[in-house]
XYZ file of C-alpha atoms in Angstrom:
591
model
C 63.248 264.042 -2.760
C 65.643 262.145 -0.510
C 64.532 258.817 0.638
C 63.663 257.946 4.200
C 66.455 255.526 5.328
C 65.875 252.427 7.227
C 68.020 251.111 9.978
C 71.466 250.231 8.559
C 72.048 247.382 10.810
C 69.950 245.178 12.945
C 69.122 246.069 16.602
C 71.994 245.536 18.687
C 70.476 243.700 21.718
C 69.933 240.359 20.131
C 73.546 240.598 18.739
C 74.795 241.087 22.187
C 73.236 237.830 23.159
C 74.973 235.852 20.411
C 78.305 236.074 22.180
C 81.600 237.758 21.269
C 81.392 239.462 17.821
C 84.102 238.385 15.467
C 84.201 241.474 13.489
C 84.756 243.680 16.831
C 87.322 241.138 17.998
C 89.055 241.532 14.810
C 89.058 245.269 14.821
C 90.094 245.370 18.640
C 92.930 242.652 17.882
C 94.180 244.823 14.970
C 94.197 248.065 16.872
C 96.390 246.331 19.722
C 98.745 244.776 17.357
C 99.101 248.057 15.238
C 99.843 249.915 18.558
C 101.522 247.009 20.411
C 104.713 248.842 21.492
C 102.819 252.008 22.474
C 100.285 250.069 24.296
C 103.039 248.184 26.189
C 104.565 251.537 27.044
C 101.333 252.814 28.341
C 100.842 249.493 30.400
C 104.205 249.689 31.917
C 104.090 253.568 32.710
C 100.555 252.985 34.213
C 101.707 249.856 36.315
C 104.979 251.702 37.364
C 102.529 254.659 38.529
C 100.356 252.209 40.388
C 103.418 250.724 42.233
C 104.671 254.220 43.214
C 101.158 255.161 44.462
C 101.038 251.632 46.376
C 104.435 252.192 47.874
C 103.955 255.843 48.875
C 101.520 255.276 51.656
C 103.606 252.913 53.506
C 106.789 254.952 53.150
C 104.754 258.141 54.430
C 103.515 256.254 57.400
C 106.896 254.942 58.116
C 108.272 258.518 57.913
C 105.660 260.058 60.201
C 106.538 257.315 62.910
C 110.222 258.153 62.378
C 109.492 261.832 62.797
C 107.239 261.424 65.943
C 109.795 259.127 67.725
C 112.719 261.136 66.654
C 114.488 258.111 65.290
C 117.328 258.021 62.839
C 116.801 257.492 59.098
C 114.166 260.288 58.932
C 116.259 262.199 56.156
C 116.432 258.981 54.038
C 112.653 258.395 54.398
C 111.835 262.008 53.397
C 114.001 261.598 50.278
C 112.305 258.463 49.280
C 108.958 260.066 49.750
C 109.929 262.901 47.412
C 111.245 260.389 44.936
C 107.997 258.385 44.841
C 105.813 261.396 44.594
C 107.891 262.794 41.677
C 107.870 259.258 39.943
C 104.112 259.078 40.229
C 103.543 262.694 38.735
C 106.186 261.881 36.039
C 104.757 258.416 35.232
C 101.130 259.883 35.184
C 102.285 262.483 32.634
C 103.905 259.820 30.512
C 100.716 257.795 30.596
C 98.607 260.876 29.435
C 101.052 261.672 26.736
C 101.748 258.013 25.546
C 98.130 257.196 25.745
C 97.052 260.185 23.791
C 99.562 259.296 20.917
C 98.319 255.574 21.079
C 94.705 256.568 20.880
C 95.181 258.987 18.047
C 97.528 256.570 16.001
C 95.136 253.569 16.509
C 92.131 255.738 15.348
C 94.061 256.915 12.400
C 94.933 253.321 11.497
C 91.383 252.312 11.885
C 90.154 254.992 9.528
C 92.673 254.379 6.945
C 91.821 250.673 6.983
C 88.222 251.598 6.755
C 88.797 253.905 3.765
C 91.080 251.435 1.973
C 88.293 248.774 2.454
C 85.711 251.168 1.188
C 87.516 252.140 -1.768
C 88.359 248.503 -2.794
C 84.820 247.353 -2.821
C 82.309 247.803 -5.752
C 80.421 251.143 -5.159
C 76.997 249.335 -5.740
C 77.745 246.716 -3.088
C 78.857 249.282 -0.544
C 75.636 251.360 -1.256
C 73.476 248.208 -0.910
C 74.864 247.757 2.570
C 75.555 251.188 4.140
C 73.987 254.647 3.675
C 76.639 257.582 3.381
C 75.674 259.049 6.668
C 76.121 255.668 8.167
C 79.656 255.410 6.646
C 80.536 258.644 7.955
C 79.655 257.859 11.425
C 81.557 254.534 11.344
C 84.675 256.116 9.887
C 84.631 259.047 12.495
C 83.066 258.752 15.729
C 82.893 254.850 15.878
C 86.449 254.521 14.845
C 87.509 257.163 17.211
C 85.866 255.175 20.026
C 87.279 251.877 18.781
C 90.756 253.672 18.867
C 90.586 254.140 22.527
C 90.562 250.519 23.260
C 94.486 250.025 23.531
C 94.872 252.860 25.909
C 91.756 252.077 28.010
C 92.699 248.383 28.308
C 96.308 249.245 29.189
C 95.390 251.818 31.822
C 92.713 249.433 32.986
C 95.107 247.106 34.192
C 96.645 249.623 36.449
C 93.199 250.563 37.438
C 92.564 247.084 38.849
C 96.264 246.741 40.317
C 95.995 249.834 42.319
C 92.732 248.938 44.418
C 93.737 245.223 44.668
C 97.276 246.106 45.598
C 95.897 248.574 48.244
C 93.564 246.024 49.677
C 96.564 243.507 50.160
C 98.772 246.444 51.695
C 95.765 247.263 53.911
C 95.607 243.519 55.039
C 99.362 243.615 55.591
C 98.978 246.696 57.601
C 96.007 245.476 59.749
C 93.959 242.475 58.917
C 90.885 244.004 60.802
C 90.824 246.799 58.688
C 90.910 244.695 55.451
C 88.053 242.484 56.851
C 85.975 245.664 57.332
C 86.438 246.711 53.752
C 86.006 243.193 52.398
C 82.603 243.004 54.015
C 81.327 245.643 51.401
C 83.072 244.295 48.571
C 80.382 241.884 47.085
C 78.029 244.869 46.887
C 80.585 246.952 44.860
C 81.255 243.727 42.556
C 77.619 243.306 41.880
C 77.279 247.136 41.104
C 80.167 246.764 38.570
C 78.616 243.673 36.881
C 75.140 245.272 36.453
C 76.863 248.359 34.879
C 78.750 246.282 32.404
C 75.802 244.170 31.258
C 73.454 247.071 30.987
C 75.746 249.537 29.354
C 76.807 247.460 26.323
C 73.240 247.107 24.951
C 72.610 250.879 25.655
C 75.750 252.052 23.895
C 75.053 250.062 20.855
C 71.546 251.381 20.358
C 72.738 254.705 20.780
C 75.224 254.531 18.017
C 72.789 252.857 15.677
C 70.486 255.614 16.035
C 73.176 258.275 15.753
C 74.062 256.740 12.568
C 70.421 257.001 11.162
C 70.384 260.622 12.290
C 73.665 261.256 10.268
C 72.313 259.488 7.164
C 69.108 261.598 7.011
C 71.384 264.736 7.469
C 73.600 263.744 4.582
C 70.697 263.014 2.330
C 69.168 266.353 3.116
C 72.261 268.246 2.495
C 72.845 266.355 -0.777
C 69.333 267.287 -1.953
C 69.421 270.835 -0.491
C 68.588 272.543 -3.750
C 65.648 270.233 -4.373
C 64.234 270.720 -0.897
C 64.568 274.555 -1.454
C 62.770 274.488 -4.771
C 60.064 272.360 -3.458
C 59.536 274.580 -0.491
C 59.637 271.471 1.938
C 62.335 272.648 4.151
C 59.964 272.313 7.299
C 58.918 268.770 6.256
C 62.672 267.760 5.699
C 63.613 269.131 8.973
C 61.015 267.075 10.698
C 62.227 264.043 8.680
C 66.007 264.634 9.586
C 65.194 265.197 13.253
C 62.534 262.349 13.502
C 65.099 260.042 15.259
C 66.049 262.710 17.838
C 63.419 261.639 20.535
C 64.988 258.006 20.387
C 68.401 259.226 20.427
C 67.641 261.329 23.439
C 65.806 258.298 25.124
C 68.788 256.034 24.478
C 71.384 258.774 25.572
C 69.207 259.191 28.811
C 69.145 255.552 29.383
C 72.922 255.139 29.003
C 73.726 258.015 31.198
C 71.048 256.596 33.694
C 72.936 253.429 33.874
C 76.228 255.108 34.227
C 74.948 257.452 36.612
C 73.302 254.831 38.789
C 76.680 253.057 38.882
C 78.574 256.253 39.812
C 76.234 257.147 42.501
C 76.180 253.685 43.946
C 80.008 253.607 43.987
C 80.034 257.186 45.339
C 77.931 256.249 48.349
C 79.265 252.699 48.976
C 82.901 253.642 48.657
C 83.004 256.518 51.198
C 81.010 254.386 53.594
C 83.587 251.673 53.391
C 86.377 254.058 53.841
C 84.731 255.597 56.666
C 84.215 252.397 58.358
C 87.817 251.450 57.899
C 88.942 254.841 59.430
C 86.631 254.184 62.425
C 87.974 250.851 63.060
C 91.436 252.145 62.477
C 90.885 254.833 65.192
C 89.737 252.487 67.782
C 92.612 250.324 66.947
C 95.005 253.327 67.398
C 93.473 254.017 70.650
C 94.031 250.643 71.928
C 97.653 250.679 70.789
C 97.344 248.165 67.813
C 98.323 250.635 65.336
C 100.862 253.366 65.195
C 99.896 256.911 63.867
C 102.012 256.214 60.648
C 100.145 252.929 60.278
C 96.879 254.622 60.690
C 97.848 257.120 57.996
C 99.156 254.313 55.554
C 95.715 252.550 56.312
C 93.673 255.620 55.496
C 95.710 256.061 52.099
C 95.310 252.449 51.459
C 91.616 252.606 52.124
C 91.241 255.502 49.772
C 93.189 253.511 46.962
C 90.972 250.348 47.502
C 88.132 252.588 46.919
C 89.350 253.045 43.519
C 87.388 249.874 42.564
C 84.689 252.313 42.003
C 86.716 254.187 39.425
C 86.864 250.880 37.392
C 83.341 251.992 36.276
C 84.878 254.680 34.142
C 87.132 252.248 32.641
C 84.523 249.668 31.972
C 82.390 252.506 30.331
C 85.348 253.255 28.049
C 85.899 249.644 27.084
C 82.144 249.135 26.483
C 82.016 252.111 24.135
C 85.237 250.774 22.382
C 83.749 247.248 21.895
C 80.422 248.679 20.654
C 82.267 250.984 18.208
C 84.518 248.311 17.132
C 81.296 246.063 16.166
C 80.115 248.980 13.942
C 83.563 249.608 12.276
C 84.174 245.737 12.063
C 81.071 245.443 9.948
C 82.770 247.667 7.223
C 86.360 246.041 7.670
C 85.044 242.470 7.239
C 83.269 243.074 4.070
C 85.037 240.678 1.522
C 87.351 242.284 -0.850
C 87.416 241.106 -4.543
C 90.359 238.824 -5.226
C 93.504 240.440 -7.034
C 95.494 238.663 -9.628
C 98.933 239.077 -11.118
C 98.802 237.937 -14.769
C 99.998 240.768 -17.251
C 97.784 241.651 -20.246
C 99.303 240.728 -23.639
C 101.544 243.410 -24.771
C 99.878 245.850 -27.443
C 96.611 244.138 -27.167
C 93.767 245.754 -29.241
C 91.473 245.922 -26.127
C 89.127 243.187 -27.135
C 86.372 242.833 -24.417
C 84.354 239.823 -23.804
C 81.650 239.009 -21.405
C 80.652 235.502 -20.713
C 77.472 234.655 -19.068
C 77.778 237.667 -16.766
C 75.227 238.091 -14.073
C 75.172 240.858 -11.419
C 72.677 240.952 -8.406
C 71.386 243.853 -6.675
C 70.242 242.120 -3.386
C 68.606 239.050 -4.525
C 67.457 240.518 -8.003
C 69.488 240.036 -11.086
C 70.329 243.404 -12.593
C 72.197 242.013 -15.416
C 71.307 238.437 -16.578
C 73.549 236.063 -18.620
C 75.182 238.755 -20.701
C 77.287 237.430 -23.539
C 78.841 240.269 -25.248
C 82.024 240.773 -27.300
C 83.520 244.188 -28.070
C 86.202 243.537 -31.072
C 89.290 245.329 -30.494
C 89.555 248.696 -31.843
C 85.829 249.108 -32.396
C 83.413 251.501 -30.727
C 80.293 249.911 -29.023
C 77.418 251.803 -27.824
C 75.168 250.359 -24.993
C 71.603 251.622 -25.056
C 68.428 250.972 -23.130
C 65.829 252.349 -21.088
C 66.441 253.759 -17.672
C 67.158 250.788 -15.306
C 68.212 248.417 -18.065
C 71.728 248.006 -16.431
C 73.767 249.959 -18.739
C 75.993 251.732 -16.113
C 76.309 248.387 -14.180
C 77.508 246.853 -17.496
C 80.176 249.701 -17.730
C 81.112 248.936 -14.252
C 81.775 245.462 -14.896
C 83.704 246.015 -18.043
C 86.305 247.771 -16.274
C 86.095 245.812 -13.003
C 84.762 248.616 -10.963
C 82.728 245.612 -9.777
C 82.724 241.883 -9.978
C 80.002 239.904 -11.708
C 78.147 237.412 -9.156
C 78.613 234.829 -12.091
C 80.366 234.594 -15.240
C 83.508 235.945 -16.496
C 84.837 239.266 -17.973
C 88.057 239.096 -20.263
C 90.321 241.781 -21.779
C 92.454 240.502 -24.495
C 91.832 237.092 -23.380
C 92.874 237.557 -19.490
C 90.054 237.283 -17.039
C 89.904 240.601 -15.146
C 90.047 239.045 -11.695
C 93.346 237.329 -12.718
C 94.900 240.473 -14.249
C 97.375 242.554 -12.426
C 94.976 245.393 -11.016
C 97.737 248.055 -11.414
C 97.916 247.305 -15.134
C 94.075 247.191 -15.563
C 93.831 250.728 -14.059
C 96.380 251.951 -16.615
C 94.848 250.214 -19.538
C 91.109 250.773 -18.879
C 90.046 254.400 -18.644
C 86.590 255.928 -17.476
C 84.684 258.958 -17.862
C 81.349 259.591 -16.026
C 78.250 261.489 -16.521
C 78.780 263.475 -13.118
C 82.756 263.273 -12.721
C 84.313 263.914 -9.336
C 87.440 266.209 -9.792
C 90.468 265.817 -7.448
C 93.519 267.850 -7.342
C 94.716 271.422 -6.216
C 94.552 272.823 -9.750
C 92.538 272.327 -13.017
C 95.623 270.616 -14.616
C 96.120 268.423 -11.510
C 92.396 267.504 -11.940
C 93.003 266.405 -15.557
C 96.177 264.605 -14.604
C 94.554 262.585 -11.705
C 94.977 258.904 -12.314
C 97.302 255.833 -12.062
C 100.026 257.876 -13.457
C 100.720 261.663 -13.979
C 100.879 262.496 -17.675
C 103.284 265.312 -18.895
C 101.858 268.896 -19.280
C 101.611 268.647 -22.923
C 99.588 265.489 -22.838
C 97.162 267.093 -20.377
C 96.828 270.008 -22.676
C 96.195 267.576 -25.586
C 93.662 265.714 -23.795
C 91.963 269.051 -22.764
C 91.882 270.097 -26.373
C 90.308 266.766 -27.461
C 87.667 267.098 -24.924
C 86.742 270.658 -25.803
C 88.064 271.896 -22.678
C 91.251 273.883 -23.535
C 89.362 276.970 -24.592
C 87.592 277.765 -21.245
C 90.578 276.314 -19.215
C 92.798 279.081 -20.723
C 90.187 281.847 -19.795
C 90.468 280.927 -16.097
C 92.720 283.072 -13.986
C 95.960 280.946 -14.158
C 94.736 278.507 -16.876
C 95.612 275.078 -16.120
C 97.335 276.360 -12.767
C 93.873 277.771 -11.558
C 92.888 276.494 -8.126
C 90.190 273.890 -8.775
C 88.064 275.100 -5.853
C 87.854 278.761 -7.169
C 87.157 277.740 -10.846
C 83.644 278.751 -11.779
C 82.701 275.517 -13.779
C 79.196 274.807 -15.267
C 78.038 271.042 -15.364
C 79.111 270.847 -19.097
C 82.622 272.237 -18.351
C 82.920 269.710 -15.347
C 82.020 266.910 -17.690
C 84.503 268.093 -20.422
C 87.227 267.992 -17.728
C 86.288 264.451 -16.839
C 86.547 263.515 -20.439
C 89.860 265.216 -20.610
C 91.160 263.172 -17.545
C 89.975 259.900 -19.370
C 91.658 260.919 -22.618
C 94.846 261.897 -20.722
C 95.007 258.236 -19.317
C 93.382 256.340 -22.234
C 94.352 252.783 -22.515
C 93.372 249.878 -24.665
C 89.800 250.144 -23.413
C 87.881 253.403 -22.680
C 84.502 253.247 -21.138
C 82.383 256.549 -21.339
C 79.454 256.147 -19.005
C 77.088 258.737 -20.435
C 79.955 260.995 -20.364
C 78.721 263.472 -22.945
C 75.193 263.956 -21.714
C 75.836 267.653 -20.747
C 77.485 268.633 -23.956
C 75.765 270.433 -26.812
C 75.740 268.723 -30.221
C 78.514 270.616 -31.857
C 80.918 269.809 -28.724
C 79.845 266.330 -28.849
C 80.658 265.821 -32.582
C 84.011 267.354 -31.787
C 84.718 264.991 -29.056
C 83.679 261.837 -31.137
C 86.104 263.074 -33.838
C 88.823 263.479 -31.332
C 88.245 260.033 -29.999
C 89.082 258.686 -33.584
C 92.065 261.018 -34.428
C 93.498 262.469 -31.245
C 93.070 259.738 -28.372
C 95.132 256.518 -28.072
C 93.624 253.992 -30.412
C 91.721 251.224 -28.605
C 88.229 249.832 -27.909
C 85.455 252.160 -26.907
C 82.431 251.345 -24.750
C 79.919 254.184 -24.850
C 76.650 254.216 -22.636
C 74.668 256.259 -24.798
C 71.306 257.983 -24.295
C 71.522 259.970 -27.576
C 70.521 258.695 -31.105
C 73.546 260.542 -32.339
C 75.958 258.640 -30.236
C 74.548 255.272 -31.159
C 74.427 256.275 -34.751
C 78.156 256.986 -34.802
C 79.123 253.758 -33.125
C 80.343 250.778 -35.019
C 78.087 248.421 -32.986
C 75.113 248.880 -30.528
C 74.411 246.577 -27.737
C 70.762 246.951 -26.836
C 69.807 246.283 -23.112
C 66.282 245.440 -21.999
C 65.574 244.697 -18.290
C 69.046 243.504 -17.536
C 69.294 241.298 -20.661
C 71.061 241.668 -23.829
C 68.284 242.006 -26.576
C 70.385 242.525 -29.744
C 73.907 243.460 -30.925
C 74.085 245.045 -34.342
C 74.795 248.409 -36.199
C 72.517 251.198 -35.239
C 70.918 251.535 -38.880
C 69.896 247.783 -38.639
C 68.342 248.161 -35.339
C 66.493 251.400 -36.236
C 64.050 249.426 -38.218
C 62.617 248.084 -34.826
C 59.927 250.281 -33.354
C 60.920 248.910 -29.781
C 64.541 250.190 -30.421
C 63.297 253.624 -31.713
C 61.138 253.911 -28.527
C 64.453 253.813 -26.548
C 65.230 257.278 -27.910
C 61.750 258.552 -27.720
C 63.139 261.323 -25.339
C 65.819 262.681 -27.545
C 65.476 265.745 -29.628
C 64.552 266.117 -33.141
C 68.129 266.949 -34.234
C 69.427 263.637 -32.959
C 66.487 261.928 -34.752
C 67.512 263.466 -37.993
C 71.054 262.341 -37.436
C 70.109 258.881 -36.774
C 67.582 258.561 -39.707
């Protein structure tokens, strides 16, 4: 049954008290740099729009005074009003368009970076740190929220310029009106500070619980058949939805903070605006203001009231920063070093592990492994479940790096070798292969290079897949998504893919477990006669697989217990116990 996940990251409130988060800062800085030109354009358009909005009240007031006094220059003033109105509308449209493009491109860039980093890391190290649902949340919703940061910051500048500039213009129009508005400004500033402080922690907690819910859902979907067979749908539904009360509580708390800020500003700002208009009316009655100046003052008071709108900008920036923190935890994971040394030409594929240790958490999963696979030989790796066989296979082809020790291929340490050449020279086939490509043929050809059609068909024949592929509608051109494939057929396509890209080292990680004995024997013979000559490392569970190998490496609890031919090891009862689950036919083959 799917496990019950724990939190993928520590609670965010303590993190918020530690000060600026370097991961979030790196993500936001990178997003700004990636979209620097577009962000600058958004900033310029929004600032120009703010300038037009600030100029318009004064021009409108002046135009009204000209009209009421029947003074010359009215036509030019009307034209200027029309120009400013048109400019404001056009610039706002440009801000919306450019801002949308900037957000979309920043989000896409963050997701690409996240996927690149994810695929560059050792699979088991990613699984130790993040659950699948958490990763999905970080690369979708969190990346989208973080991607809004450049646009929010660029428009946020204009959101500050507009009310501040309007307050200055109000003071220039009439200092008493500005004084009335300034009397309530400390209350508004306190309101904004309380919102920014409370919202940040709330958003982080909400995003953490959201990731926990996504993790549980992904696990349940992955184990849907097991849940259905066990009849535990109700129990699993309850487990998946268990975080909902906390999610609802965090969501309500988040919106309560936002709502209190909006309500507070919605009450305070109109009161200030009304007070400004009341005093302006009195000033007009005493002749201290003209009608046009009162109109301009009312417009400037309304624009100054836009300080309340900064709450929305702060909310967007807070969400961006919280999301950038979660995205940054993925992007700041250290990537393995890449070398550039070429492998020796025509190397035999000699694989050597020197004192290799790999940790899972703080526990060694492989301990001080010293192992040599001579070039051109086939070595089977056997052991009980959990002995470290698949981890050894991952280390052999640098799907993961050891925590200590060294792995060499034809005398070149893997961490110093050219990674592109490594991927061409080390082939893999897995127990449960994932197939990529639009067609069956493309799935076989998927790899560091695309083999010709004849090589794909030859590899398919070697893997025992050609016979059923040709029965599919369209054969090798059959759409992969429409091909009705069994588990054994999928495994054979995975083998064909490995054979089509076979280099000097071929690692088969229990890649024949779903094959019947006859097909497995055919594959073993093809490895000798039809696939490029090189070394073979076989993760084996069957006696027959070990019996046909040149050498057997026997792992026990992460340690290398023995390396010898199978028939020599067979005399050891503990070795025979490794294969206690295999069928009688395999036992007869071994003996």
